[in-house]
Amino acid sequence: MIAIVAVAGVTFGTLGLGVWGMRFARSTSDLLVASRAVTPWWNAAAISGEYLSAASFLGVAGLELKLGVSALWQAVGFTAGYLALLLFVAAPLRRFGSYTIPDFVEARLRSVRLRSLASGIVLLIGVFYLVPQLKGAGISLGVVTGAPYWVGVAIVGGVVAVNVGLGGMRGITYVQAFQFWLKVFAIAVPACMLLVHFDGLPGQATIFHNEFPHAGSHGLRITLGARQQVEFPTAAHYTINGNARVAAAGHTVTLATGHLYLAPETAVPVATGTDALRGSDWSRPVWNNGESTPLFVYSLLLATFLGTMGLPHILVRFYTNPDGRAARHTTVRVIGLLGIFYAFPAVYGALGRVFTPQLLITGETDTVVLRLPQAAWPGVVGEALGAIVAAGAFAAFLSTSSGLLVSIAGTLSHDVWPSIAREAPTTVATRRRRFRLAATAGMLVPVGLAFWAQGVDIAVLVGWAFVIAASTFCPTFLLGIWWTRLTARGAAWGMIAGATVATGAIFLDLALGEPGGVGGALLAQPAVISVPIAFATMIGVSLRAGEHPRVEAEMLALHAPEGLGFDEREHVPFPLGSSSRPTLGASDLGLP
Amino acid sequence: MNAGVPHTPRDELADATAHGEVYLRRLRQAQLALSITALITFGALVGILPIALYLLPALQRAELFDVPLPIWLLIVPLSPLFLVIAVLYARRADALDESFRELVRRR
């Protein structure tokens, strides 16, 4: 009950603040000037707030419970990605004055067709990233209220679409910054209180040593909402709907819908597709198993390290930095802030092995953060802690989904619509109406996909978005900013090659039923192949052009420090005459 | 380009003459070299960790506050390390920009 109030409070509080804040911002004389007053600390908290999604809040701990400590590499990569962004992209991109990826490729490479391609990839990444947020919302609302999965997906999808359509929340740096601290509070306080309550991690043998996750001293009673195929790691006595059964070690059994009871201390069976792991294996960060092999870990690190810079909803936020230097200093602070957050999810995955082993039976490991507090600390305290994490989780879905939907809707209304309708929007009112329609349409596909993706881990879904970004936009940025010879043709073929290899591998992996092994690792996490292919294609095709493109003006805009009188408006070759479309305005993106 | 007009480095940059291009290219290359140095530092320190943990499974038996050492290595030192690299990099990058400004403003 407390949890429902907390979730409703976060949801409507955020919406209210956003709408109220937007009014307030509109009354100031110059919205852009106002945004320039935002300090790097506020900006950094806002970027971090937008970035910490369902994957960070629920997914990392869920994957950790399921696969082991190796899942924590993902959190390492999520932070390291900002280092790549800092070293190669942040300052030049801010100086260039482009704040969407299609804007950047059009201005830097002078090609409208490349802009269309980049827009398509923005939509692809946006949808891949939005689906896990909605999945998170579906399972979370289920945990909090007992509602069916689709209800949460539909409600959060609808709320976010309305919110973005009305222009609320997104633009308000302070709301996003507040959301960041809410999320840190929501993940840290329950984790610390549990560790203090138990005076460290209880159940050492289950977490780190020789034991499988097992039923407690009173046995384990759960209700299965659907038939579930499971494998018993050890011989076990159990009853299903009152009928006593025996399972031999290693047996795969289909459990019927209904009440399952496991005798005290019985090792829990695990949903097929997952390995039952003893603590000694579970707690190894890298070893010879499935998604813990060195190849998989390195490929994952590469995808997250290089993929962060290609996330559309994050780049837009960098525009609120006044100049390139501030963009650098904001990014440094983001790295520090994310480091605080990612210290905590690990606690939930570890304690989950002791207190919520039933999630391994049902496969609902993504809910471990939400269920753990009450399972570990029955009573009012546990309920209150559960309410805190639920509120933090909803803050995560709302902020990230809103940012993503703004990018998707902006791309749909600004790039896709005019190219289909063959006319540019004329008035502000027309553009706003189109943006609202696009926000609605842009939410329908992710909602549909989220219904289908209930069984796929949040962290895995988000991982795909990172792979695609790393295989397309990362090479475009790195070469476009630092290499004068990149051509539009080279960038186009490189992005196509990278996107094709990355998505092809992921879908092949799904089609083959996640085969595992070295080949399976490369299919499930193809960055280590797709990123080099994208780079090689871009460089190779560009060099074949023979002539050296004249890009002095672009390089000046990208790299000349501020304060020399090379104002970006004079030097950014924007628009280039090749494009008759109006540039996407800050108000289209809901920026303050 | 424009004979007779005084050519400060700033004018040359703005005109994108051959000289201006050289100044800017030097800055760009210095910045890129700095970024790559930072990247290699990062790669050497972080990149070695997975393979080290893989090759040294015995580390798993070393425990600190009842938690195996590899888990500590995964959670605790990396974020501060990223932050240190980031701070040092940002300071150097700002300094490079500043010395370029000095060069252009001179005269």
mmCIF file with all atom_site columns, N, CA and C in Angstrom, chain A residues 122-138 149-150 152-158 160-161 397 400-409 412 437-454 461:
data_model
loop_
_atom_site.group_PDB
_atom_site.id
_atom_site.type_symbol
_atom_site.label_atom_id
_atom_site.label_alt_id
_atom_site.label_comp_id
_atom_site.label_asym_id
_atom_site.label_entity_id
_atom_site.label_seq_id
_atom_site.pdbx_PDB_ins_code
_atom_site.Cartn_x
_atom_site.Cartn_y
_atom_site.Cartn_z
_atom_site.occupancy
_atom_site.B_iso_or_equiv
_atom_site.pdbx_formal_charge
_atom_site.auth_seq_id
_atom_site.auth_comp_id
_atom_site.auth_asym_id
_atom_site.auth_atom_id
_atom_site.pdbx_PDB_model_num
ATOM 1   N N  . VAL A 1 122 ? 18.442 6.236   -35.329 1.00 0.00 ? 122 VAL A N  1
ATOM 2   C CA . VAL A 1 122 ? 17.953 6.810   -34.066 1.00 0.00 ? 122 VAL A CA 1
ATOM 3   C C  . VAL A 1 122 ? 16.667 6.100   -33.646 1.00 0.00 ? 122 VAL A C  1
ATOM 4   N N  . LEU A 1 123 ? 15.774 5.878   -34.624 1.00 0.00 ? 123 LEU A N  1
ATOM 5   C CA . LEU A 1 123 ? 14.513 5.201   -34.304 1.00 0.00 ? 123 LEU A CA 1
ATOM 6   C C  . LEU A 1 123 ? 14.776 3.776   -33.829 1.00 0.00 ? 123 LEU A C  1
ATOM 7   N N  . LEU A 1 124 ? 15.688 3.084   -34.504 1.00 0.00 ? 124 LEU A N  1
ATOM 8   C CA . LEU A 1 124 ? 16.012 1.704   -34.139 1.00 0.00 ? 124 LEU A CA 1
ATOM 9   C C  . LEU A 1 124 ? 16.528 1.639   -32.699 1.00 0.00 ? 124 LEU A C  1
ATOM 10  N N  . ILE A 1 125 ? 17.513 2.499   -32.388 1.00 0.00 ? 125 ILE A N  1
ATOM 11  C CA . ILE A 1 125 ? 18.090 2.495   -31.037 1.00 0.00 ? 125 ILE A CA 1
ATOM 12  C C  . ILE A 1 125 ? 17.039 2.913   -30.011 1.00 0.00 ? 125 ILE A C  1
ATOM 13  N N  . GLY A 1 126 ? 16.268 3.945   -30.366 1.00 0.00 ? 126 GLY A N  1
ATOM 14  C CA . GLY A 1 126 ? 15.248 4.438   -29.444 1.00 0.00 ? 126 GLY A CA 1
ATOM 15  C C  . GLY A 1 126 ? 14.247 3.351   -29.080 1.00 0.00 ? 126 GLY A C  1
ATOM 16  N N  . VAL A 1 127 ? 13.795 2.590   -30.083 1.00 0.00 ? 127 VAL A N  1
ATOM 17  C CA . VAL A 1 127 ? 12.815 1.542   -29.816 1.00 0.00 ? 127 VAL A CA 1
ATOM 18  C C  . VAL A 1 127 ? 13.450 0.420   -28.991 1.00 0.00 ? 127 VAL A C  1
ATOM 19  N N  . PHE A 1 128 ? 14.662 0.012   -29.365 1.00 0.00 ? 128 PHE A N  1
ATOM 20  C CA . PHE A 1 128 ? 15.343 -1.037  -28.612 1.00 0.00 ? 128 PHE A CA 1
ATOM 21  C C  . PHE A 1 128 ? 15.515 -0.644  -27.145 1.00 0.00 ? 128 PHE A C  1
ATOM 22  N N  . TYR A 1 129 ? 15.714 0.637   -26.896 1.00 0.00 ? 129 TYR A N  1
ATOM 23  C CA . TYR A 1 129 ? 15.970 1.104   -25.539 1.00 0.00 ? 129 TYR A CA 1
ATOM 24  C C  . TYR A 1 129 ? 14.668 1.327   -24.776 1.00 0.00 ? 129 TYR A C  1
ATOM 25  N N  . LEU A 1 130 ? 13.619 1.662   -25.524 1.00 0.00 ? 130 LEU A N  1
ATOM 26  C CA . LEU A 1 130 ? 12.342 1.959   -24.874 1.00 0.00 ? 130 LEU A CA 1
ATOM 27  C C  . LEU A 1 130 ? 11.632 0.679   -24.416 1.00 0.00 ? 130 LEU A C  1
ATOM 28  N N  . VAL A 1 131 ? 11.776 -0.394  -25.193 1.00 0.00 ? 131 VAL A N  1
ATOM 29  C CA . VAL A 1 131 ? 11.088 -1.641  -24.857 1.00 0.00 ? 131 VAL A CA 1
ATOM 30  C C  . VAL A 1 131 ? 11.444 -2.125  -23.436 1.00 0.00 ? 131 VAL A C  1
ATOM 31  N N  . PRO A 1 132 ? 12.736 -2.185  -23.071 1.00 0.00 ? 132 PRO A N  1
ATOM 32  C CA . PRO A 1 132 ? 13.037 -2.642  -21.710 1.00 0.00 ? 132 PRO A CA 1
ATOM 33  C C  . PRO A 1 132 ? 12.522 -1.709  -20.618 1.00 0.00 ? 132 PRO A C  1
ATOM 34  N N  . GLN A 1 133 ? 12.400 -0.407  -20.916 1.00 0.00 ? 133 GLN A N  1
ATOM 35  C CA . GLN A 1 133 ? 11.826 0.491   -19.900 1.00 0.00 ? 133 GLN A CA 1
ATOM 36  C C  . GLN A 1 133 ? 10.374 0.099   -19.639 1.00 0.00 ? 133 GLN A C  1
ATOM 37  N N  . LEU A 1 134 ? 9.652  -0.198  -20.739 1.00 0.00 ? 134 LEU A N  1
ATOM 38  C CA . LEU A 1 134 ? 8.249  -0.560  -20.594 1.00 0.00 ? 134 LEU A CA 1
ATOM 39  C C  . LEU A 1 134 ? 8.112  -1.924  -19.928 1.00 0.00 ? 134 LEU A C  1
ATOM 40  N N  . LYS A 1 135 ? 9.041  -2.826  -20.260 1.00 0.00 ? 135 LYS A N  1
ATOM 41  C CA . LYS A 1 135 ? 9.007  -4.121  -19.585 1.00 0.00 ? 135 LYS A CA 1
ATOM 42  C C  . LYS A 1 135 ? 9.195  -3.917  -18.089 1.00 0.00 ? 135 LYS A C  1
ATOM 43  N N  . GLY A 1 136 ? 10.145 -3.070  -17.735 1.00 0.00 ? 136 GLY A N  1
ATOM 44  C CA . GLY A 1 136 ? 10.376 -2.773  -16.326 1.00 0.00 ? 136 GLY A CA 1
ATOM 45  C C  . GLY A 1 136 ? 9.116  -2.240  -15.667 1.00 0.00 ? 136 GLY A C  1
ATOM 46  N N  . ALA A 1 137 ? 8.408  -1.360  -16.378 1.00 0.00 ? 137 ALA A N  1
ATOM 47  C CA . ALA A 1 137 ? 7.185  -0.790  -15.825 1.00 0.00 ? 137 ALA A CA 1
ATOM 48  C C  . ALA A 1 137 ? 6.129  -1.870  -15.630 1.00 0.00 ? 137 ALA A C  1
ATOM 49  N N  . GLY A 1 138 ? 6.029  -2.775  -16.612 1.00 0.00 ? 138 GLY A N  1
ATOM 50  C CA . GLY A 1 138 ? 5.028  -3.846  -16.526 1.00 0.00 ? 138 GLY A CA 1
ATOM 51  C C  . GLY A 1 138 ? 5.269  -4.751  -15.328 1.00 0.00 ? 138 GLY A C  1
ATOM 52  N N  . TYR A 1 149 ? 0.897  -8.004  -16.349 1.00 0.00 ? 149 TYR A N  1
ATOM 53  C CA . TYR A 1 149 ? 2.028  -7.356  -16.999 1.00 0.00 ? 149 TYR A CA 1
ATOM 54  C C  . TYR A 1 149 ? 1.610  -6.258  -17.965 1.00 0.00 ? 149 TYR A C  1
ATOM 55  N N  . TRP A 1 150 ? 0.617  -6.550  -18.816 1.00 0.00 ? 150 TRP A N  1
ATOM 56  C CA . TRP A 1 150 ? 0.292  -5.600  -19.880 1.00 0.00 ? 150 TRP A CA 1
ATOM 57  C C  . TRP A 1 150 ? -0.257 -4.289  -19.333 1.00 0.00 ? 150 TRP A C  1
ATOM 58  N N  . GLY A 1 152 ? 0.763  -2.508  -16.673 1.00 0.00 ? 152 GLY A N  1
ATOM 59  C CA . GLY A 1 152 ? 1.856  -1.582  -16.387 1.00 0.00 ? 152 GLY A CA 1
ATOM 60  C C  . GLY A 1 152 ? 2.470  -1.025  -17.649 1.00 0.00 ? 152 GLY A C  1
ATOM 61  N N  . VAL A 1 153 ? 2.653  -1.907  -18.645 1.00 0.00 ? 153 VAL A N  1
ATOM 62  C CA . VAL A 1 153 ? 3.223  -1.455  -19.917 1.00 0.00 ? 153 VAL A CA 1
ATOM 63  C C  . VAL A 1 153 ? 2.335  -0.378  -20.530 1.00 0.00 ? 153 VAL A C  1
ATOM 64  N N  . ALA A 1 154 ? 1.038  -0.663  -20.564 1.00 0.00 ? 154 ALA A N  1
ATOM 65  C CA . ALA A 1 154 ? 0.109  0.267   -21.205 1.00 0.00 ? 154 ALA A CA 1
ATOM 66  C C  . ALA A 1 154 ? 0.028  1.576   -20.425 1.00 0.00 ? 154 ALA A C  1
ATOM 67  N N  . ILE A 1 155 ? -0.025 1.481   -19.100 1.00 0.00 ? 155 ILE A N  1
ATOM 68  C CA . ILE A 1 155 ? -0.183 2.710   -18.304 1.00 0.00 ? 155 ILE A CA 1
ATOM 69  C C  . ILE A 1 155 ? 1.049  3.601   -18.444 1.00 0.00 ? 155 ILE A C  1
ATOM 70  N N  . VAL A 1 156 ? 2.231  3.028   -18.227 1.00 0.00 ? 156 VAL A N  1
ATOM 71  C CA . VAL A 1 156 ? 3.426  3.870   -18.314 1.00 0.00 ? 156 VAL A CA 1
ATOM 72  C C  . VAL A 1 156 ? 3.637  4.374   -19.740 1.00 0.00 ? 156 VAL A C  1
ATOM 73  N N  . GLY A 1 157 ? 3.378  3.504   -20.732 1.00 0.00 ? 157 GLY A N  1
ATOM 74  C CA . GLY A 1 157 ? 3.476  3.958   -22.120 1.00 0.00 ? 157 GLY A CA 1
ATOM 75  C C  . GLY A 1 157 ? 2.559  5.144   -22.373 1.00 0.00 ? 157 GLY A C  1
ATOM 76  N N  . GLY A 1 158 ? 1.326  5.043   -21.881 1.00 0.00 ? 158 GLY A N  1
ATOM 77  C CA . GLY A 1 158 ? 0.365  6.123   -22.080 1.00 0.00 ? 158 GLY A CA 1
ATOM 78  C C  . GLY A 1 158 ? 0.764  7.388   -21.342 1.00 0.00 ? 158 GLY A C  1
ATOM 79  N N  . VAL A 1 160 ? 3.718  8.361   -20.392 1.00 0.00 ? 160 VAL A N  1
ATOM 80  C CA . VAL A 1 160 ? 4.895  8.993   -20.987 1.00 0.00 ? 160 VAL A CA 1
ATOM 81  C C  . VAL A 1 160 ? 4.529  9.680   -22.305 1.00 0.00 ? 160 VAL A C  1
ATOM 82  N N  . ALA A 1 161 ? 3.669  9.032   -23.101 1.00 0.00 ? 161 ALA A N  1
ATOM 83  C CA . ALA A 1 161 ? 3.283  9.637   -24.377 1.00 0.00 ? 161 ALA A CA 1
ATOM 84  C C  . ALA A 1 161 ? 2.544  10.956  -24.146 1.00 0.00 ? 161 ALA A C  1
ATOM 85  N N  . PHE A 1 397 ? 12.002 4.602   -15.045 1.00 0.00 ? 397 PHE A N  1
ATOM 86  C CA . PHE A 1 397 ? 11.247 4.395   -16.303 1.00 0.00 ? 397 PHE A CA 1
ATOM 87  C C  . PHE A 1 397 ? 10.816 5.730   -16.890 1.00 0.00 ? 397 PHE A C  1
ATOM 88  N N  . THR A 1 400 ? 13.874 8.038   -18.345 1.00 0.00 ? 400 THR A N  1
ATOM 89  C CA . THR A 1 400 ? 14.504 7.520   -19.554 1.00 0.00 ? 400 THR A CA 1
ATOM 90  C C  . THR A 1 400 ? 13.499 7.407   -20.697 1.00 0.00 ? 400 THR A C  1
ATOM 91  N N  . SER A 1 401 ? 12.297 6.895   -20.412 1.00 0.00 ? 401 SER A N  1
ATOM 92  C CA . SER A 1 401 ? 11.330 6.750   -21.510 1.00 0.00 ? 401 SER A CA 1
ATOM 93  C C  . SER A 1 401 ? 10.952 8.093   -22.089 1.00 0.00 ? 401 SER A C  1
ATOM 94  N N  . SER A 1 402 ? 10.816 9.103   -21.231 1.00 0.00 ? 402 SER A N  1
ATOM 95  C CA . SER A 1 402 ? 10.445 10.419  -21.755 1.00 0.00 ? 402 SER A CA 1
ATOM 96  C C  . SER A 1 402 ? 11.540 10.935  -22.670 1.00 0.00 ? 402 SER A C  1
ATOM 97  N N  . GLY A 1 403 ? 12.808 10.816  -22.225 1.00 0.00 ? 403 GLY A N  1
ATOM 98  C CA . GLY A 1 403 ? 13.915 11.275  -23.060 1.00 0.00 ? 403 GLY A CA 1
ATOM 99  C C  . GLY A 1 403 ? 13.948 10.549  -24.386 1.00 0.00 ? 403 GLY A C  1
ATOM 100 N N  . LEU A 1 404 ? 13.740 9.228   -24.348 1.00 0.00 ? 404 LEU A N  1
ATOM 101 C CA . LEU A 1 404 ? 13.780 8.445   -25.582 1.00 0.00 ? 404 LEU A CA 1
ATOM 102 C C  . LEU A 1 404 ? 12.628 8.819   -26.497 1.00 0.00 ? 404 LEU A C  1
ATOM 103 N N  . LEU A 1 405 ? 11.438 8.972   -25.907 1.00 0.00 ? 405 LEU A N  1
ATOM 104 C CA . LEU A 1 405 ? 10.283 9.264   -26.752 1.00 0.00 ? 405 LEU A CA 1
ATOM 105 C C  . LEU A 1 405 ? 10.414 10.646  -27.384 1.00 0.00 ? 405 LEU A C  1
ATOM 106 N N  . VAL A 1 406 ? 11.029 11.586  -26.670 1.00 0.00 ? 406 VAL A N  1
ATOM 107 C CA . VAL A 1 406 ? 11.260 12.901  -27.272 1.00 0.00 ? 406 VAL A CA 1
ATOM 108 C C  . VAL A 1 406 ? 12.150 12.754  -28.506 1.00 0.00 ? 406 VAL A C  1
ATOM 109 N N  . SER A 1 407 ? 13.209 11.938  -28.388 1.00 0.00 ? 407 SER A N  1
ATOM 110 C CA . SER A 1 407 ? 14.089 11.731  -29.541 1.00 0.00 ? 407 SER A CA 1
ATOM 111 C C  . SER A 1 407 ? 13.351 11.049  -30.687 1.00 0.00 ? 407 SER A C  1
ATOM 112 N N  . ILE A 1 408 ? 12.566 10.029  -30.349 1.00 0.00 ? 408 ILE A N  1
ATOM 113 C CA . ILE A 1 408 ? 11.829 9.298   -31.383 1.00 0.00 ? 408 ILE A CA 1
ATOM 114 C C  . ILE A 1 408 ? 10.817 10.222  -32.060 1.00 0.00 ? 408 ILE A C  1
ATOM 115 N N  . ALA A 1 409 ? 10.042 10.945  -31.225 1.00 0.00 ? 409 ALA A N  1
ATOM 116 C CA . ALA A 1 409 ? 8.998  11.810  -31.787 1.00 0.00 ? 409 ALA A CA 1
ATOM 117 C C  . ALA A 1 409 ? 9.608  12.944  -32.595 1.00 0.00 ? 409 ALA A C  1
ATOM 118 N N  . LEU A 1 412 ? 10.624 11.437  -35.871 1.00 0.00 ? 412 LEU A N  1
ATOM 119 C CA . LEU A 1 412 ? 9.455  11.126  -36.703 1.00 0.00 ? 412 LEU A CA 1
ATOM 120 C C  . LEU A 1 412 ? 8.845  12.392  -37.289 1.00 0.00 ? 412 LEU A C  1
ATOM 121 N N  . LEU A 1 437 ? 1.371  14.019  -32.427 1.00 0.00 ? 437 LEU A N  1
ATOM 122 C CA . LEU A 1 437 ? 0.973  12.796  -33.124 1.00 0.00 ? 437 LEU A CA 1
ATOM 123 C C  . LEU A 1 437 ? 2.130  11.808  -33.157 1.00 0.00 ? 437 LEU A C  1
ATOM 124 N N  . ALA A 1 438 ? 3.334  12.348  -33.414 1.00 0.00 ? 438 ALA A N  1
ATOM 125 C CA . ALA A 1 438 ? 4.506  11.484  -33.497 1.00 0.00 ? 438 ALA A CA 1
ATOM 126 C C  . ALA A 1 438 ? 4.804  10.845  -32.146 1.00 0.00 ? 438 ALA A C  1
ATOM 127 N N  . ALA A 1 439 ? 4.574  11.598  -31.054 1.00 0.00 ? 439 ALA A N  1
ATOM 128 C CA . ALA A 1 439 ? 4.808  11.037  -29.723 1.00 0.00 ? 439 ALA A CA 1
ATOM 129 C C  . ALA A 1 439 ? 3.865  9.870   -29.480 1.00 0.00 ? 439 ALA A C  1
ATOM 130 N N  . THR A 1 440 ? 2.622  9.986   -29.951 1.00 0.00 ? 440 THR A N  1
ATOM 131 C CA . THR A 1 440 ? 1.667  8.894   -29.790 1.00 0.00 ? 440 THR A CA 1
ATOM 132 C C  . THR A 1 440 ? 2.071  7.700   -30.644 1.00 0.00 ? 440 THR A C  1
ATOM 133 N N  . ALA A 1 441 ? 2.343  7.986   -31.926 1.00 0.00 ? 441 ALA A N  1
ATOM 134 C CA . ALA A 1 441 ? 2.699  6.902   -32.838 1.00 0.00 ? 441 ALA A CA 1
ATOM 135 C C  . ALA A 1 441 ? 3.998  6.236   -32.395 1.00 0.00 ? 441 ALA A C  1
ATOM 136 N N  . GLY A 1 442 ? 4.945  7.045   -31.927 1.00 0.00 ? 442 GLY A N  1
ATOM 137 C CA . GLY A 1 442 ? 6.245  6.510   -31.547 1.00 0.00 ? 442 GLY A CA 1
ATOM 138 C C  . GLY A 1 442 ? 6.191  5.612   -30.335 1.00 0.00 ? 442 GLY A C  1
ATOM 139 N N  . MET A 1 443 ? 5.128  5.716   -29.547 1.00 0.00 ? 443 MET A N  1
ATOM 140 C CA . MET A 1 443 ? 5.011  4.846   -28.381 1.00 0.00 ? 443 MET A CA 1
ATOM 141 C C  . MET A 1 443 ? 4.340  3.525   -28.719 1.00 0.00 ? 443 MET A C  1
ATOM 142 N N  . LEU A 1 444 ? 3.569  3.475   -29.835 1.00 0.00 ? 444 LEU A N  1
ATOM 143 C CA . LEU A 1 444 ? 2.788  2.268   -30.117 1.00 0.00 ? 444 LEU A CA 1
ATOM 144 C C  . LEU A 1 444 ? 3.682  1.065   -30.406 1.00 0.00 ? 444 LEU A C  1
ATOM 145 N N  . VAL A 1 445 ? 4.714  1.266   -31.222 1.00 0.00 ? 445 VAL A N  1
ATOM 146 C CA . VAL A 1 445 ? 5.580  0.138   -31.584 1.00 0.00 ? 445 VAL A CA 1
ATOM 147 C C  . VAL A 1 445 ? 6.309  -0.417  -30.352 1.00 0.00 ? 445 VAL A C  1
ATOM 148 N N  . PRO A 1 446 ? 6.953  0.434   -29.544 1.00 0.00 ? 446 PRO A N  1
ATOM 149 C CA . PRO A 1 446 ? 7.603  -0.109  -28.349 1.00 0.00 ? 446 PRO A CA 1
ATOM 150 C C  . PRO A 1 446 ? 6.637  -0.819  -27.405 1.00 0.00 ? 446 PRO A C  1
ATOM 151 N N  . VAL A 1 447 ? 5.417  -0.285  -27.248 1.00 0.00 ? 447 VAL A N  1
ATOM 152 C CA . VAL A 1 447 ? 4.449  -0.952  -26.370 1.00 0.00 ? 447 VAL A CA 1
ATOM 153 C C  . VAL A 1 447 ? 4.137  -2.347  -26.909 1.00 0.00 ? 447 VAL A C  1
ATOM 154 N N  . GLY A 1 448 ? 3.920  -2.426  -28.233 1.00 0.00 ? 448 GLY A N  1
ATOM 155 C CA . GLY A 1 448 ? 3.648  -3.731  -28.843 1.00 0.00 ? 448 GLY A CA 1
ATOM 156 C C  . GLY A 1 448 ? 4.797  -4.705  -28.624 1.00 0.00 ? 448 GLY A C  1
ATOM 157 N N  . LEU A 1 449 ? 6.012  -4.215  -28.840 1.00 0.00 ? 449 LEU A N  1
ATOM 158 C CA . LEU A 1 449 ? 7.178  -5.088  -28.667 1.00 0.00 ? 449 LEU A CA 1
ATOM 159 C C  . LEU A 1 449 ? 7.358  -5.491  -27.203 1.00 0.00 ? 449 LEU A C  1
ATOM 160 N N  . ALA A 1 450 ? 6.996  -4.585  -26.289 1.00 0.00 ? 450 ALA A N  1
ATOM 161 C CA . ALA A 1 450 ? 7.176  -4.886  -24.867 1.00 0.00 ? 450 ALA A CA 1
ATOM 162 C C  . ALA A 1 450 ? 6.287  -6.053  -24.440 1.00 0.00 ? 450 ALA A C  1
ATOM 163 N N  . PHE A 1 451 ? 5.094  -6.170  -25.046 1.00 0.00 ? 451 PHE A N  1
ATOM 164 C CA . PHE A 1 451 ? 4.231  -7.320  -24.721 1.00 0.00 ? 451 PHE A CA 1
ATOM 165 C C  . PHE A 1 451 ? 4.938  -8.621  -25.067 1.00 0.00 ? 451 PHE A C  1
ATOM 166 N N  . TRP A 1 452 ? 5.656  -8.571  -26.213 1.00 0.00 ? 452 TRP A N  1
ATOM 167 C CA . TRP A 1 452 ? 6.339  -9.779  -26.680 1.00 0.00 ? 452 TRP A CA 1
ATOM 168 C C  . TRP A 1 452 ? 7.601  -10.063 -25.865 1.00 0.00 ? 452 TRP A C  1
ATOM 169 N N  . ALA A 1 453 ? 8.213  -9.019  -25.318 1.00 0.00 ? 453 ALA A N  1
ATOM 170 C CA . ALA A 1 453 ? 9.545  -9.150  -24.720 1.00 0.00 ? 453 ALA A CA 1
ATOM 171 C C  . ALA A 1 453 ? 9.514  -9.462  -23.234 1.00 0.00 ? 453 ALA A C  1
ATOM 172 N N  . GLN A 1 454 ? 8.362  -9.884  -22.721 1.00 0.00 ? 454 GLN A N  1
ATOM 173 C CA . GLN A 1 454 ? 8.265  -10.102 -21.282 1.00 0.00 ? 454 GLN A CA 1
ATOM 174 C C  . GLN A 1 454 ? 9.334  -11.070 -20.760 1.00 0.00 ? 454 GLN A C  1
ATOM 175 N N  . LEU A 1 461 ? 18.123 -6.613  -23.300 1.00 0.00 ? 461 LEU A N  1
ATOM 176 C CA . LEU A 1 461 ? 17.482 -5.729  -24.286 1.00 0.00 ? 461 LEU A CA 1
ATOM 177 C C  . LEU A 1 461 ? 18.249 -4.419  -24.424 1.00 0.00 ? 461 LEU A C  1
#
